[in-house]
Amino acid sequence: MKRIPAALSSRTYDVLVGRGRLAGLGEALTLSCPGGRAVVCCDQNVAPLYLEQTRSSLRASGYEVSHIVIPAGEAQKNLARAEELYGVLYDRGIRRRDTVVALGGGVVGDLAGFVAATFQRGVRLVQVPTTLLAQVDAAVGGKVAVDFRAGKNYVGTFYQPWLVYVDLAALDTLPARELRSGAAEVAKYALLSGGELLDRVARLAGGPLTAARVTQELVAECVAYKVAVVAADEREETGARAVLNLGHTIGHAIEAATAFSRYTHGEAVGLGLRASLWLSRRLCGLDAREEARGQALLDGLGLPRRLEGVPAASVGDLTRRDKKAGSDGVGYVLLDALGSPRLEVLVPPRLEREVVEWLLSR
Amino acid sequence: MKRIPAALSSRTYDVLVGRGRLAGLGEALTLSCPGGRAVVCCDQNVAPLYLEQTRSSLRASGYEVSHIVIPAGEAQKNLARAEELYGVLYDRGIRRRDTVVALGGGVVGDLAGFVAATFQRGVRLVQVPTTLLAQVDAAVGGKVAVDFRAGKNYVGTFYQPWLVYVDLAALDTLPARELRSGAAEVAKYALLSGGELLDRVARLAGGPLTAARVTQELVAECVAYKVAVVAADEREETGARAVLNLGHTIGHAIEAATAFSRYTHGEAVGLGLRASLWLSRRLCGLDAREEARGQALLDGLGLPRRLEGVPAASVGDLTRRDKKAGSDGVGYVLLDALGSPRLEVLVPPRLEREVVEWLLSR
């Protein structure tokens, strides 16, 4: 498997990327979290596909394995479900040296991650992401959280896993829409990093988006980009980590304005990336051909071209509620050029409205 | 005011200790948490005594101040109350650069601290402890949590405050029993550190325990001891921080066995310290005269001599549920001599029963 070391101030761990390697999870785990009990958390979609294989692998490596299956969907990422999980860990007498295995997409990773981070002030956590979005983004970097009212990820913490174990074979069972959704984060890394990763993603966008065409190299390069950024600013203190918010300020606002139902996270981020490219041309001098190349990349990955079902004003209102907002508005991440992000660009409310209108009218 | 700098890996902050200085809080805050909004959290006992003074001081320094008052008592330290506080922060549009001021004892500090640590993955937190226990212990070191079922502090995290502001004048209104309870933690530091701090606490124990006799020097020395330990092991990873558990393994078990109602935390810790001295003589060669000096110190501070209302077996059962327990039992902190702690001493279950029987039969 490809190994991307994450050397963060709070913990050093590996992200392993392979294909068809789920059976090797237990052995990999013995290196980072030796011994004890393992509680696998997954949702009802993932359970019939990968739970038994995960359990066998862990049992074969000597873990005392139990599991909990939750309903699927973002609506599960709440305090009530977290409380249920605390109860499971409590009833099973889980200790700090035992391990929670988050097997699934971003929802399970965020929820089980938050529970692992806070139960007894932190038990061991292993992320086994099964969606493209979780593999290149959510499972890496230590952000764990649940939603609170309309506030996405409003209750959470930073808690690095002990291991991230990526099996690309899991993408074979992923619905096409979820694969496209993950591709939005892939596109984000391409736009941020430029160079070879951009070329690689452009090639992906040049053909049909299938699981088989998502390579270990591609995922490993996305992960490596994220790990490098997180290492520079693990807890969003210096501001460097904010670069990962490219496309997310408007993306989050779109999700909130559509009650987290019309668009997947990735689709909303895709629209946010389109808006960022548009704003970058107007505020940061992004070349028109580069903007067009970025928009074409998103087209090629099958991401939505047009925003629907949202009053323009509501998006602006919601960006101002962003967790990262200061008192004078949200600092956007924009691009001076593809591969050259600029942080903390203040977008005047007028232009924020205009870009949303552009998204609505395409 | 006396200033104890806490230079921890995750954050550097000051603990300020003075008497009659609550009016200076706002000014001190402008140095560590400049500008923005401040939400003061306190309980119904503290509100009539110190809330208005706290609010005025913050307002005078330019903060936009609001507050929330919760019922008093350990029973409030739960997830439901945390959720209520999240709602208050959400409704007031609190951002990461705004400040939560925890004004009160350990319950408010732990609860408001946990909420501040997790709301938007962490807003600024200032501890203004008003009990002796919180001043020398709970408010310093970054442990924040709520209880879960019978598990004390079972859901929490490590989150250092931006400032700890200790006003000893708050002890003047503290019930005598609460003052004694805090004195148990003071005794713990004395037994751990020996030397001058032990002599100082012995002098305190030689007379009536009154707020006026609790000096800035005494509190500052206790805080400095704790800060040094925490700096060496902020997240209980190397084991060094475990030294602070002296008296707490049995203390926590006693609290749980009595449903957190018969004894205050400090009283239970006091009994735990007595048990630790007794065990230290048998397992670590603590000199009999030193054991007697330690027991006399606890007598002098007015701490309970005898355990009541607990079946001996239940205490042992509960120590094995301790958050810090490994699979082969709890490693106790004991003393080779006063001022010379030893970590990770495995206490045979037989001796654990014996010491509880000794506590019951005195």
XYZ file of C-alpha atoms in Angstrom:
724
model
C 0.000 0.000 0.000
C 1.055 3.595 -0.441
C 1.984 5.166 2.847
C 1.611 8.882 3.543
C 3.107 9.772 6.928
C 1.295 12.508 8.838
C 3.678 14.103 11.318
C 1.466 16.432 13.296
C 2.274 18.173 16.520
C -0.298 16.230 18.506
C 0.374 12.843 16.927
C 2.254 11.090 14.131
C 0.317 8.546 12.123
C 0.128 6.933 8.716
C -2.425 7.146 5.963
C -2.287 3.872 4.028
C -3.838 3.737 0.562
C -4.416 0.493 -1.315
C -7.009 -1.374 -3.320
C -8.685 -4.581 -2.175
C -6.792 -4.552 1.100
C -9.530 -4.519 3.741
C -8.478 -7.954 4.972
C -5.138 -6.424 6.004
C -6.688 -3.874 8.373
C -6.189 -5.925 11.533
C -2.516 -6.452 10.867
C -1.955 -2.753 10.137
C -3.797 -1.920 13.339
C -1.518 -4.032 15.496
C 1.305 -1.602 14.676
C -0.513 1.572 15.716
C -3.056 0.383 18.294
C -1.785 -2.898 19.679
C -4.184 -5.093 21.621
C -7.410 -4.518 23.428
C -10.933 -4.093 22.203
C -12.143 -2.619 18.940
C -15.593 -1.158 18.375
C -16.487 -0.810 14.712
C -18.988 1.934 13.934
C -20.690 1.995 10.528
C -24.034 2.833 8.990
C -26.768 0.630 7.546
C -25.500 1.061 3.993
C -21.950 0.029 4.779
C -22.741 -2.777 7.231
C -23.884 -5.386 4.678
C -20.916 -4.560 2.410
C -17.876 -4.314 4.651
C -18.682 -4.921 8.311
C -18.123 -8.658 8.377
C -14.823 -8.431 6.500
C -13.667 -5.700 8.862
C -14.651 -7.692 11.929
C -12.904 -10.853 10.690
C -9.713 -8.999 9.919
C -9.654 -7.440 13.384
C -10.542 -10.716 15.122
C -7.823 -12.540 13.202
C -5.314 -10.054 14.605
C -6.448 -10.709 18.153
C -8.853 -7.857 18.824
C -11.972 -8.371 20.878
C -14.415 -6.928 18.369
C -17.866 -5.460 18.767
C -19.799 -3.094 16.536
C -22.590 -0.592 16.302
C -24.642 0.127 13.200
C -26.408 3.484 12.891
C -28.921 4.681 10.298
C -27.371 6.341 7.255
C -27.344 10.066 6.498
C -26.122 13.466 7.667
C -29.131 13.764 9.983
C -27.443 11.168 12.231
C -24.552 13.484 12.952
C -26.084 14.971 16.067
C -25.654 15.070 19.824
C -28.387 12.503 20.467
C -26.631 9.925 18.304
C -23.313 10.784 19.943
C -24.931 10.148 23.310
C -26.102 6.743 22.108
C -22.549 5.904 21.070
C -21.190 7.038 24.440
C -23.654 4.599 25.968
C -22.355 1.747 23.822
C -18.740 2.483 24.755
C -19.758 2.809 28.397
C -21.680 -0.456 28.451
C -18.792 -2.296 26.845
C -16.337 -0.912 29.370
C -14.180 0.689 26.675
C -10.951 2.215 27.976
C -8.566 4.757 26.559
C -6.339 2.117 25.039
C -9.182 0.459 23.191
C -9.970 1.477 19.624
C -12.949 2.930 17.808
C -12.924 2.029 14.107
C -14.940 4.475 12.003
C -15.908 2.472 8.925
C -17.761 4.599 6.404
C -18.122 8.022 4.911
C -17.760 11.469 6.394
C -20.816 11.206 8.633
C -19.605 8.107 10.443
C -16.030 9.404 10.547
C -17.069 12.740 12.030
C -19.563 11.277 14.503
C -17.571 8.265 15.689
C -14.458 10.455 15.628
C -16.075 13.038 17.907
C -17.255 10.330 20.275
C -13.793 8.722 20.314
C -12.187 12.134 20.897
C -14.348 12.914 23.904
C -15.110 9.557 25.550
C -12.845 9.459 28.595
C -11.113 12.483 27.004
C -10.019 10.352 24.083
C -9.808 6.704 23.103
C -7.897 5.442 20.077
C -9.461 6.209 16.724
C -8.914 4.572 13.349
C -10.532 5.909 10.217
C -11.478 3.418 7.498
C -13.112 5.712 4.932
C -15.310 4.054 2.315
C -16.329 7.070 0.230
C -14.045 9.080 -2.025
C -14.896 12.219 -0.113
C -13.870 10.689 3.195
C -10.774 9.094 1.687
C -9.305 12.306 0.313
C -10.688 14.697 2.896
C -12.864 13.945 5.910
C -10.870 11.034 7.336
C -7.594 12.938 7.218
C -6.633 15.897 9.375
C -8.388 15.355 12.656
C -11.551 17.400 12.344
C -14.365 15.593 14.105
C -17.779 17.006 14.914
C -21.519 16.744 14.984
C -23.993 19.262 13.627
C -25.941 21.531 15.952
C -29.227 23.009 14.692
C -28.386 24.583 11.324
C -24.717 24.778 12.276
C -22.771 22.140 10.409
C -19.941 20.725 12.501
C -20.794 23.301 15.175
C -19.892 20.958 18.046
C -16.568 19.227 17.647
C -12.878 19.209 18.259
C -9.542 18.445 16.646
C -8.489 14.857 17.246
C -6.028 13.032 15.077
C -6.589 9.334 14.340
C -4.007 6.658 15.093
C -4.276 5.332 11.541
C -6.206 6.070 8.350
C -6.711 2.961 6.242
C -7.973 3.636 2.725
C -9.239 0.765 0.575
C -10.139 2.021 -2.890
C -12.102 -1.182 -3.545
C -14.828 0.352 -1.379
C -15.460 2.843 -4.182
C -16.720 0.009 -6.403
C -19.958 -0.074 -4.413
C -20.303 3.694 -4.100
C -23.287 5.276 -5.905
C -22.212 7.426 -8.873
C -23.540 10.569 -7.235
C -21.356 9.944 -4.161
C -18.334 9.345 -6.358
C -18.937 12.705 -8.101
C -19.376 14.305 -4.718
C -15.926 13.103 -3.642
C -14.527 14.286 -6.954
C -15.373 17.847 -5.908
C -12.786 17.641 -3.124
C -10.339 16.090 -5.573
C -10.947 19.079 -7.862
C -10.300 21.401 -4.926
C -6.837 19.905 -4.382
C -6.160 20.141 -8.115
C -7.069 23.842 -8.207
C -5.067 24.552 -5.050
C -1.957 22.632 -5.974
C -1.857 23.057 -9.762
C 1.038 21.256 -11.438
C 0.991 17.487 -11.762
C -2.030 16.903 -9.582
C -4.036 19.336 -11.705
C -2.923 17.502 -14.859
C -3.822 14.165 -13.299
C -7.292 15.342 -12.303
C -7.778 16.927 -15.722
C -7.109 13.498 -17.244
C -9.664 11.962 -14.867
C -12.171 14.642 -15.897
C -11.487 13.855 -19.553
C -13.221 10.477 -19.326
C -16.149 8.904 -17.509
C -15.879 9.093 -13.726
C -15.663 5.476 -12.558
C -14.219 3.924 -9.425
C -11.646 2.030 -11.465
C -10.209 5.292 -12.796
C -9.604 6.652 -9.289
C -6.036 5.532 -8.737
C -3.928 5.033 -5.633
C -1.587 7.757 -6.927
C -4.424 10.248 -7.266
C -5.803 9.607 -3.782
C -2.334 9.530 -2.236
C -1.450 12.899 -3.801
C -4.655 14.483 -2.520
C -3.983 13.087 0.944
C -0.373 14.281 0.856
C -1.510 17.796 -0.057
C -3.969 17.848 2.836
C -1.519 16.375 5.318
C 1.090 19.011 4.484
C -1.423 21.810 5.045
C -2.733 20.338 8.295
C 0.819 19.841 9.600
C 1.387 23.573 9.216
C -1.716 24.549 11.182
C -3.305 21.634 12.962
C -5.907 23.605 14.903
C -6.672 26.457 12.540
C -4.667 28.871 14.610
C -2.150 30.388 12.203
C -4.618 30.573 9.344
C -2.631 28.329 6.977
C -5.202 25.534 7.176
C -7.826 27.901 5.850
C -6.543 27.196 2.342
C -8.596 23.980 2.514
C -11.728 26.118 2.639
C -11.502 26.867 -1.089
C -15.067 26.533 -2.322
C -16.356 25.743 1.152
C -17.556 29.118 2.379
C -20.243 29.347 -0.281
C -20.531 25.554 -0.357
C -21.488 25.405 3.311
C -23.902 28.287 2.883
C -25.576 26.480 -0.025
C -25.917 23.326 2.060
C -27.459 25.250 4.931
C -29.766 27.273 2.643
C -31.071 24.020 1.157
C -31.478 22.332 4.550
C -28.683 19.857 3.790
C -31.011 17.953 1.493
C -30.920 19.181 -2.111
C -27.171 18.915 -2.644
C -24.579 16.530 -1.325
C -21.639 18.178 0.433
C -19.487 17.594 -2.630
C -22.039 19.054 -5.027
C -22.329 22.142 -2.856
C -18.536 22.411 -2.716
C -18.448 22.016 -6.500
C -20.767 25.024 -6.789
C -18.628 26.821 -4.229
C -15.532 26.105 -6.337
C -17.279 27.557 -9.386
C -18.080 30.663 -7.362
C -14.478 30.860 -6.125
C -13.144 30.736 -9.673
C -15.590 33.460 -10.710
C -14.640 35.652 -7.738
C -10.948 34.954 -8.252
C -11.084 36.409 -11.730
C -12.728 39.577 -10.418
C -10.765 40.030 -7.171
C -7.421 38.287 -7.640
C -6.718 38.666 -11.315
C -7.159 34.975 -12.140
C -6.645 34.634 -15.879
C -9.876 34.101 -17.851
C -8.477 30.990 -19.545
C -7.511 29.542 -16.164
C -10.982 30.252 -14.832
C -12.392 28.460 -17.857
C -10.021 25.527 -17.312
C -11.217 25.263 -13.710
C -14.892 25.405 -14.700
C -14.256 22.771 -17.388
C -12.599 20.517 -14.832
C -15.745 20.664 -12.710
C -17.887 20.028 -15.802
C -15.788 16.985 -16.682
C -16.228 15.527 -13.215
C -19.990 15.793 -13.636
C -20.513 18.389 -10.925
C -23.604 20.648 -11.041
C -23.284 23.768 -13.196
C -26.198 25.666 -11.735
C -27.536 26.501 -8.285
C -31.229 25.848 -7.852
C -33.838 26.354 -5.221
C -32.088 29.024 -3.157
C -32.966 32.707 -2.775
C -29.752 34.658 -3.492
C -29.906 36.655 -0.259
C -29.958 33.598 1.995
C -26.518 32.440 0.882
C -24.887 35.722 1.882
C -26.680 35.699 5.234
C -25.334 32.240 5.897
C -21.719 32.891 4.938
C -21.699 35.414 7.750
C -22.587 32.642 10.182
C -19.561 30.629 9.068
C -17.496 29.200 11.961
C -14.434 30.916 10.545
C -16.076 34.295 10.162
C -14.513 37.268 11.900
C -16.542 40.287 12.912
C -16.067 42.004 9.540
C -17.152 39.050 7.404
C -15.720 35.880 6.027
C -12.253 35.795 4.559
C -12.547 33.791 1.343
C -9.865 31.588 -0.106
C -9.445 32.554 -3.736
C -6.867 31.914 -6.450
C -4.359 34.323 -7.982
C -3.742 31.527 -10.458
C -4.449 27.808 -10.576
C -2.072 26.389 -7.976
C -1.667 29.724 -6.234
C -4.251 30.285 -3.482
C -4.670 33.561 -1.643
C -6.106 33.610 1.886
C -8.406 36.012 3.670
C -9.826 37.821 0.681
C -12.712 39.958 1.860
C -15.549 39.696 -0.618
C -17.852 42.742 -0.608
C -21.488 41.735 0.032
C -22.420 43.142 -3.388
C -20.051 40.745 -5.148
C -21.184 37.880 -2.925
C -24.733 38.525 -4.148
C -23.578 38.810 -7.733
C -21.742 35.505 -7.738
C -24.753 33.732 -6.251
C -26.937 35.310 -8.916
C -24.471 34.099 -11.541
C -24.699 30.564 -10.113
C -28.496 30.777 -10.170
C -28.738 32.097 -13.712
C -26.325 29.824 -15.598
C -1.423 39.876 41.637
C 0.822 36.859 41.658
C 1.378 35.546 38.146
C 2.073 31.881 37.419
C 2.885 31.385 33.739
C 1.660 28.134 32.235
C 3.725 27.316 29.156
C 1.983 24.304 27.699
C 2.485 22.789 24.299
C -1.010 23.667 23.115
C -1.111 27.152 24.628
C 0.731 29.552 26.930
C -1.363 31.400 29.463
C -1.208 33.017 32.881
C -2.777 32.087 36.175
C -3.235 35.309 38.138
C -3.826 35.064 41.896
C -4.948 38.015 44.001
C -7.423 39.020 46.663
C -10.321 41.435 46.100
C -9.399 41.905 42.465
C -12.531 40.831 40.607
C -13.005 44.383 39.305
C -9.734 43.988 37.409
C -10.893 40.973 35.391
C -11.915 42.934 32.306
C -8.581 44.680 32.056
C -6.668 41.413 32.458
C -8.860 39.882 29.794
C -8.017 42.544 27.224
C -4.451 41.215 27.206
C -5.317 37.567 26.511
C -8.669 37.751 24.710
C -8.943 41.205 23.195
C -12.334 42.397 22.016
C -15.528 40.695 21.041
C -18.279 39.184 23.079
C -18.078 37.542 26.480
C -20.606 35.050 27.825
C -20.386 34.583 31.574
C -21.564 31.221 32.836
C -22.243 30.736 36.549
C -24.634 28.913 38.857
C -27.498 30.164 41.015
C -25.304 30.316 44.109
C -22.606 32.422 42.523
C -24.855 34.702 40.460
C -26.120 36.896 43.345
C -22.598 37.181 44.755
C -20.294 37.866 41.806
C -22.143 38.018 38.504
C -22.885 41.739 38.469
C -19.328 42.677 39.447
C -17.976 40.391 36.748
C -20.291 41.802 34.110
C -19.434 45.414 35.023
C -15.729 44.736 34.875
C -16.031 43.154 31.443
C -18.343 45.873 30.146
C -15.992 48.578 31.399
C -13.247 46.997 29.307
C -15.377 47.087 26.186
C -16.799 43.567 26.001
C -20.305 42.960 24.805
C -21.434 40.891 27.791
C -24.185 38.352 28.201
C -24.625 35.581 30.739
C -26.288 32.313 31.552
C -27.142 31.092 35.044
C -27.555 27.350 35.632
C -28.801 25.500 38.724
C -26.070 24.568 41.210
C -24.645 21.111 41.772
C -22.704 18.257 40.177
C -25.926 16.886 38.677
C -25.802 19.788 36.189
C -22.580 18.535 34.667
C -24.275 16.499 31.975
C -24.789 16.399 28.225
C -28.279 17.884 28.398
C -26.994 20.985 30.161
C -24.091 21.194 27.708
C -26.621 21.126 24.877
C -28.497 23.985 26.488
C -25.283 25.999 26.637
C -24.508 25.240 22.998
C -27.945 26.657 22.235
C -27.161 29.865 24.125
C -23.871 30.317 22.274
C -25.593 29.526 18.989
C -28.426 31.982 19.570
C -25.993 34.724 20.484
C -23.930 34.115 17.375
C -20.773 33.430 19.360
C -17.646 32.991 17.230
C -14.290 31.456 17.897
C -12.752 34.758 18.923
C -15.424 35.440 21.497
C -14.933 34.378 25.097
C -16.705 32.098 27.532
C -16.059 33.111 31.142
C -16.569 30.222 33.578
C -17.335 31.934 36.893
C -17.691 29.425 39.698
C -16.524 26.130 41.079
C -15.434 22.944 39.386
C -18.853 22.088 37.997
C -19.228 25.340 36.086
C -15.574 25.293 35.042
C -15.783 21.742 33.709
C -19.157 22.185 32.009
C -18.627 25.639 30.498
C -15.074 24.597 29.687
C -16.251 21.532 27.772
C -18.805 23.603 25.894
C -16.189 26.258 25.051
C -13.765 23.536 23.942
C -16.230 21.963 21.551
C -18.425 24.805 20.296
C -17.153 25.520 16.781
C -14.187 23.317 17.779
C -13.162 25.790 20.423
C -13.925 29.343 21.467
C -11.847 31.306 23.963
C -12.181 30.204 27.567
C -11.376 32.070 30.762
C -11.633 30.410 34.138
C -12.625 32.551 37.116
C -12.725 29.973 39.905
C -14.616 30.932 43.058
C -14.019 27.829 45.188
C -10.722 26.791 46.730
C -10.934 23.463 44.943
C -11.329 25.099 41.557
C -8.665 27.696 42.307
C -5.927 25.204 43.130
C -7.055 22.385 40.884
C -10.037 22.242 38.540
C -9.529 25.586 36.789
C -5.886 24.880 35.998
C -4.584 22.312 33.544
C -7.187 22.108 30.832
C -9.306 19.143 31.834
C -12.905 19.842 30.907
C -15.745 17.350 30.922
C -19.259 16.366 31.804
C -20.346 13.249 33.636
C -21.954 10.352 31.782
C -24.147 7.935 33.754
C -22.003 6.871 36.746
C -18.854 7.867 34.890
C -17.484 11.066 36.322
C -15.896 13.244 33.639
C -16.487 10.425 31.157
C -17.146 12.799 28.263
C -14.600 15.535 27.881
C -11.401 16.747 26.368
C -8.214 18.637 27.133
C -8.577 22.336 26.442
C -6.403 24.968 28.011
C -7.947 28.286 29.022
C -6.642 31.639 27.753
C -6.455 32.960 31.325
C -7.176 31.757 34.860
C -8.133 34.616 37.144
C -8.180 33.711 40.839
C -9.729 36.093 43.359
C -9.271 34.763 46.893
C -11.925 37.164 48.158
C -14.462 34.727 46.670
C -13.509 32.292 49.446
C -15.031 34.650 52.029
C -18.511 33.579 50.932
C -17.662 29.892 50.544
C -19.415 27.489 52.970
C -16.975 25.953 55.478
C -17.548 22.491 54.088
C -16.547 23.649 50.597
C -13.438 25.318 51.981
C -12.440 22.041 53.667
C -13.157 20.225 50.448
C -10.693 22.437 48.597
C -8.195 21.939 51.394
C -8.049 18.248 50.432
C -6.474 19.182 47.101
C -4.135 21.557 48.920
C -3.124 18.630 51.153
C -2.535 16.527 48.056
C -0.009 19.054 46.729
C 1.636 19.224 50.135
C 2.049 15.436 50.297
C 3.312 15.282 46.722
C 5.743 18.162 46.914
C 6.930 17.946 50.526
C 9.384 20.691 51.486
C 8.211 24.240 51.986
C 4.707 23.694 50.659
C 4.216 20.836 53.127
C 5.419 23.067 55.965
C 3.129 25.857 54.824
C 0.095 23.554 54.689
C 1.035 22.060 58.056
C 0.900 25.576 59.519
C -2.527 26.079 57.919
C -3.671 22.774 59.444
C -2.376 23.897 62.843
C -5.149 26.485 63.203
C -8.780 26.947 62.253
C -9.417 26.676 58.510
C -10.710 30.113 57.481
C -10.713 31.913 54.148
C -8.473 34.622 55.547
C -5.760 32.086 56.337
C -5.642 30.857 52.742
C -2.897 33.063 51.355
C -1.927 34.089 47.839
C 1.425 32.355 48.377
C -0.255 29.082 49.319
C -2.596 29.074 46.320
C 0.157 30.230 43.952
C 2.462 27.411 45.107
C -0.258 24.795 44.596
C -0.984 26.186 41.138
C 2.723 26.262 40.266
C 3.060 22.603 41.273
C 0.126 21.613 39.108
C 1.247 23.715 36.147
C 4.688 22.109 36.184
C 3.182 18.627 36.159
C 0.706 19.450 33.411
C 3.441 21.025 31.280
C 5.283 17.702 31.354
C 2.273 15.685 30.208
C -0.564 17.840 29.000
C -2.780 15.035 27.691
C -1.955 12.185 30.044
C 0.156 10.483 27.435
C 3.549 9.999 29.064
C 2.079 9.127 32.456
C 3.747 11.987 34.315
C 0.440 13.768 34.876
C -0.838 10.736 36.732
C 0.972 11.985 39.829
C -1.983 14.326 40.326
C -4.174 11.263 40.912
C -2.776 10.809 44.418
C -5.827 9.997 46.525
C -8.143 10.171 43.543
C -8.428 6.534 42.506
C -10.133 5.563 45.739
C -11.602 9.039 46.054
C -13.466 8.719 42.754
C -14.601 5.214 43.652
C -15.978 6.490 46.964
C -17.849 9.270 45.187
C -19.353 6.814 42.709
C -20.207 4.255 45.422
C -22.082 6.945 47.321
C -23.868 8.247 44.218
C -21.937 11.550 44.362
C -24.114 12.672 47.241
C -22.720 11.710 50.646
C -19.261 13.218 50.232
C -18.012 16.257 48.392
C -15.244 15.583 45.882
C -12.698 16.992 48.327
C -13.950 14.894 51.217
C -13.726 11.786 49.062
C -10.236 12.773 47.957
C -9.336 13.342 51.597
C -10.368 9.754 52.351
C -8.477 8.651 49.264
C -5.366 10.444 50.537
C -5.702 8.635 53.867
C -5.929 5.354 51.985
C -2.901 6.291 49.880
C -0.825 7.006 52.985
C -1.889 3.677 54.495
C -1.067 1.798 51.287
C 2.204 3.697 50.861
C 3.428 2.450 54.211
C 2.652 -1.141 53.218
C 3.749 -1.072 49.581
C 6.349 1.685 49.253
C 8.045 1.720 52.616
C 6.637 5.089 53.677
C 7.939 5.760 57.158
C 5.317 5.281 59.923
C 6.001 8.751 61.328
C 5.541 10.269 57.891
C 2.282 8.407 57.459
C 1.174 9.771 60.809
C 2.219 13.294 59.802
C 0.147 12.986 56.637
C -2.916 11.699 58.492
C -2.517 14.500 61.052
C -2.398 17.063 58.262
C -5.757 15.792 56.993
C -7.141 15.832 60.553
C -5.995 19.409 60.991
C -7.751 20.495 57.815
C -10.981 19.037 59.157
C -11.292 16.288 56.564
C -13.331 13.150 57.353
C -11.474 10.403 59.236
C -13.856 7.603 58.490
C -15.669 6.213 55.457
C -19.353 5.603 56.007
C -22.239 4.114 54.091
C -20.278 2.110 51.549
C -19.960 -1.675 51.230
C -16.221 -2.413 51.033
C -16.508 -4.496 47.864
C -18.125 -1.728 45.827
C -15.090 0.542 46.083
C -12.796 -2.068 44.556
C -15.276 -2.771 41.774
C -15.350 0.876 40.945
C -11.616 1.515 40.925
C -11.456 -0.992 38.097
C -13.802 1.249 36.082
C -11.426 4.181 36.497
C -10.750 6.072 33.227
C -7.061 5.543 33.747
C -7.329 1.829 34.395
C -5.376 -0.551 32.181
C -6.483 -4.110 31.598
C -4.612 -5.405 34.654
C -6.079 -2.905 37.096
C -5.449 0.605 38.227
C -1.949 1.890 38.764
C -2.060 3.831 42.033
C 0.024 6.849 42.845
C 1.629 6.241 46.224
C 4.445 7.814 48.219
C 7.914 6.446 48.971
C 8.183 9.376 51.330
C 6.338 12.670 51.780
C 7.378 14.673 48.720
C 8.403 11.568 46.803
C 5.557 10.079 44.758
C 5.772 6.765 42.955
C 3.605 6.094 39.894
C 1.855 2.987 38.649
C 1.908 0.942 41.823
C -0.324 -2.078 41.329
C -2.358 -2.644 44.459
C -3.452 -6.257 44.919
C -7.255 -6.536 45.250
C -6.771 -8.009 48.740
C -4.969 -4.896 49.939
C -7.494 -2.660 48.188
C -10.212 -4.379 50.246
C -8.149 -4.098 53.407
C -7.581 -0.397 53.096
C -11.269 0.214 52.480
C -12.069 -1.861 55.559
C -9.558 0.211 57.513
C -11.288 3.401 56.340
C -14.655 1.940 57.346
C -13.542 0.800 60.772
C -11.612 3.789 62.089
